[in-house]
Amino acid sequence: MADIEVPVFIVGGSLVGLSTAMLLGYHGVRSLTVEYHRGTAIHPRAAQTSQRTMEILRQVGLEQIVRRKSEEQFVQDGGVLAVETLVGGAIAHYIADLNEGVHDVSPTARVFVAQDALEPQLRKRAEELGAELRFATEMVSFEQDTLGVSAVIRERDTGKTQTVRAQYMVAADGAYSRVRERLGIRMLGHGTFSKSITIYFRAHLAPLIEGHKWAVVYALNRQLRGFFRFEKPFEKAFLAVNTVGDPENPVTDVSTGLTEQRSLELVRTAIGTDSIPIAIENIMHWQAAADTAEVLQDGRVFIAGDAAHVMPPNGGFGGNTGVQDAHNLAWKLALVLKGFAGPGLLSTYGPERRPPGAFTVEQAYSRYVLRTAPNMSRDGLQPVAPDLNVEMGYVYHSDAIVPEDRNDSRVHENPRESKACPGTRAPHVWLQRRREQISTLDLFGRNFALLAGPEGKAWTEAARDRARLLGIDLDVHKIGENGLTDPSGACPAAYGITPTGAVLVRPDGFVAWRAKTGDSASAERIKGTLATLLCRAS
Ligand SMILES: Cc1cc2nc3c(=O)[nH]c(=O)nc-3n(C[C@H](O)[C@H](O)[C@H](O)COP(=O)(O)OP(=O)(O)OC[C@H]3O[C@@H](n4cnc5c(N)ncnc54)[C@H](O)[C@@H]3O)c2cc1C
């Protein structure tokens, strides 16, 4: 018998491991996470947080806390632009205002919040929800069989080892995932194209930055190419450097042999003056790569986050994509572990998450080439899709979706145009619940949910009846019932249904099935659909 028995064992307790632990806890599943480091992130790293990630944080009650952290750290709605040097001012604007033109699609907004501020919140919420997190603890080996996964963990300080037995394991162990390597899962894509560095430094930059809505500033000149990110009150920042020297024929290994003096020179060059005192605080070495794992599951082991897809930071997509992996996987593990869904549901994780992962990798790569690397070939470069499509317009195709058009293989679309087509994120519409303004998205989360139009009673009655028979918790909502109203009258059209129609929405807020009208409403239809979606024999 193992020292520790737990339903889900998570390797890696950074952004994605912590998100997985938190979301499993939200669904009532116990987990054990081991993290090699002694605590949560000490470097800012990821900061650009998409609306989709914020929607997930809203679901677990963290939206407002994270927003406050963001307000402490960053100028709100900061932009993404390019300079030759900071002193010289802007030469190109990629995003003038982080939230320009996107407020209508979501009840929440994009923020910048750095990993060193976000991870403690994820950790706290995960622990409140019952997750066990062990820092300074390493997973040293694992084996899987048909019934579960056995692993050995080791406390770094004492050297004490323990055995763990879990039904499932999630590898959120980062870009150099040893779990992925051990499983022999290959990474496919463009490979590594720069040995980059991030220089964390202190300098009194307020006179250059204050008054501008600058959050991410690319520095593109003949000596170096990379980007700055600034935190309030502009006394500290980081400069990521991807290449140095002639942009047409650059040196792509910035990392090897780097000295503190050279780092200082790079920061001075990017700022454009020697007159501001600079103190180097830390240097992080990382590789810019664009690859996706060939599969995201091997038996009872799932890979998520940077272990599943690595991409350059251009676009701010990497961490967000990992959080979406965790969100996709957590409810599936919960329903299978509770016996409500067949194990086939878990086999939909890879088919659903790999295509958006690979698409996002290509989008980050295109942004890297176009913004940073004029030397790199543009042949076959994927055209840049709108950020909104990348962040929340990804489309799922799997056995956990009932498609309306079997030939539809779109990977992304504008979320304003999805209209609750099965496989897409359920759209946001403001509703009223008694005196409270809520989003349609606030109706989804813990369970499958049926949302019916104002004349969709046939569906709600059928759903209540059949869910009981299937033994699952199904949340049933109808516009005009139980104090739920649609003041703008926009909901049916936004969901592509008539007033008598209905949609079934999964716990991750993705539409699984849609009936545009009430014509075919029957308890049998609901039962069969739910059984299919849960990968259960009907
Ligand atoms: C300069 C920079 C800026 C970025 N900006 C953004 C941004 O704005 N937005 C965004 O979305 N993304 C951004 N990213 C990307 C983002 O940082 C990563 O995608 C994200 O950190 C990945 O999280 P992860 O949990 O998957 O992996 P990691 O953060 O790499 O964490 C993996 C963890 O697993 C642990 N581990 C590994 N093996 C073991 C083991 N055997 N036992 C125990 N623990 C183990 C490691 O210690 C590590 O803490 C940026 C990246 C960089 C470099």
mmCIF file of C-alpha atoms in Angstrom, residues 47 58 80 105 125 137 197 218 223 227 229-230 234 251 269 279 292 301 337-338 390 399 408 432 460 469 491 528 531:
data_model
loop_
_atom_site.group_PDB
_atom_site.id
_atom_site.type_symbol
_atom_site.label_atom_id
_atom_site.label_comp_id
_atom_site.label_asym_id
_atom_site.label_seq_id
_atom_site.Cartn_x
_atom_site.Cartn_y
_atom_site.Cartn_z
ATOM 1 C CA ALA A 47 1.213 38.848 -16.734
ATOM 2 C CA ARG A 58 -14.621 34.705 -11.698
ATOM 3 C CA VAL A 80 1.546 46.899 -26.300
ATOM 4 C CA VAL A 105 -17.931 39.808 -25.187
ATOM 5 C CA ARG A 125 -7.989 29.282 -3.146
ATOM 6 C CA THR A 137 9.027 18.332 -3.000
ATOM 7 C CA ILE A 197 17.100 36.016 -21.260
ATOM 8 C CA TYR A 218 9.111 46.008 -27.564
ATOM 9 C CA GLN A 223 21.783 46.163 -31.032
ATOM 10 C CA PHE A 227 10.583 43.627 -24.877
ATOM 11 C CA ARG A 229 7.386 45.074 -19.124
ATOM 12 C CA PHE A 230 6.746 47.784 -16.563
ATOM 13 C CA PHE A 234 8.019 52.293 -12.455
ATOM 14 C CA VAL A 251 22.963 36.282 -32.662
ATOM 15 C CA THR A 269 20.874 50.302 -24.854
ATOM 16 C CA ALA A 279 20.631 47.840 -10.648
ATOM 17 C CA THR A 292 3.081 21.242 -29.300
ATOM 18 C CA VAL A 301 -1.485 10.575 -17.349
ATOM 19 C CA LEU A 337 -14.060 9.928 -10.582
ATOM 20 C CA LYS A 338 -17.577 10.396 -9.190
ATOM 21 C CA VAL A 390 -7.048 33.050 -29.874
ATOM 22 C CA ASP A 399 -17.261 13.005 -28.424
ATOM 23 C CA ASP A 408 -17.184 21.645 -39.384
ATOM 24 C CA GLN A 432 -31.118 39.928 -14.292
ATOM 25 C CA THR A 460 -36.804 22.446 -18.926
ATOM 26 C CA LEU A 469 -33.091 9.479 -13.811
ATOM 27 C CA CYS A 491 -30.288 36.054 -25.105
ATOM 28 C CA GLY A 528 -29.843 10.277 -24.890
ATOM 29 C CA ALA A 531 -25.651 9.907 -21.954
#
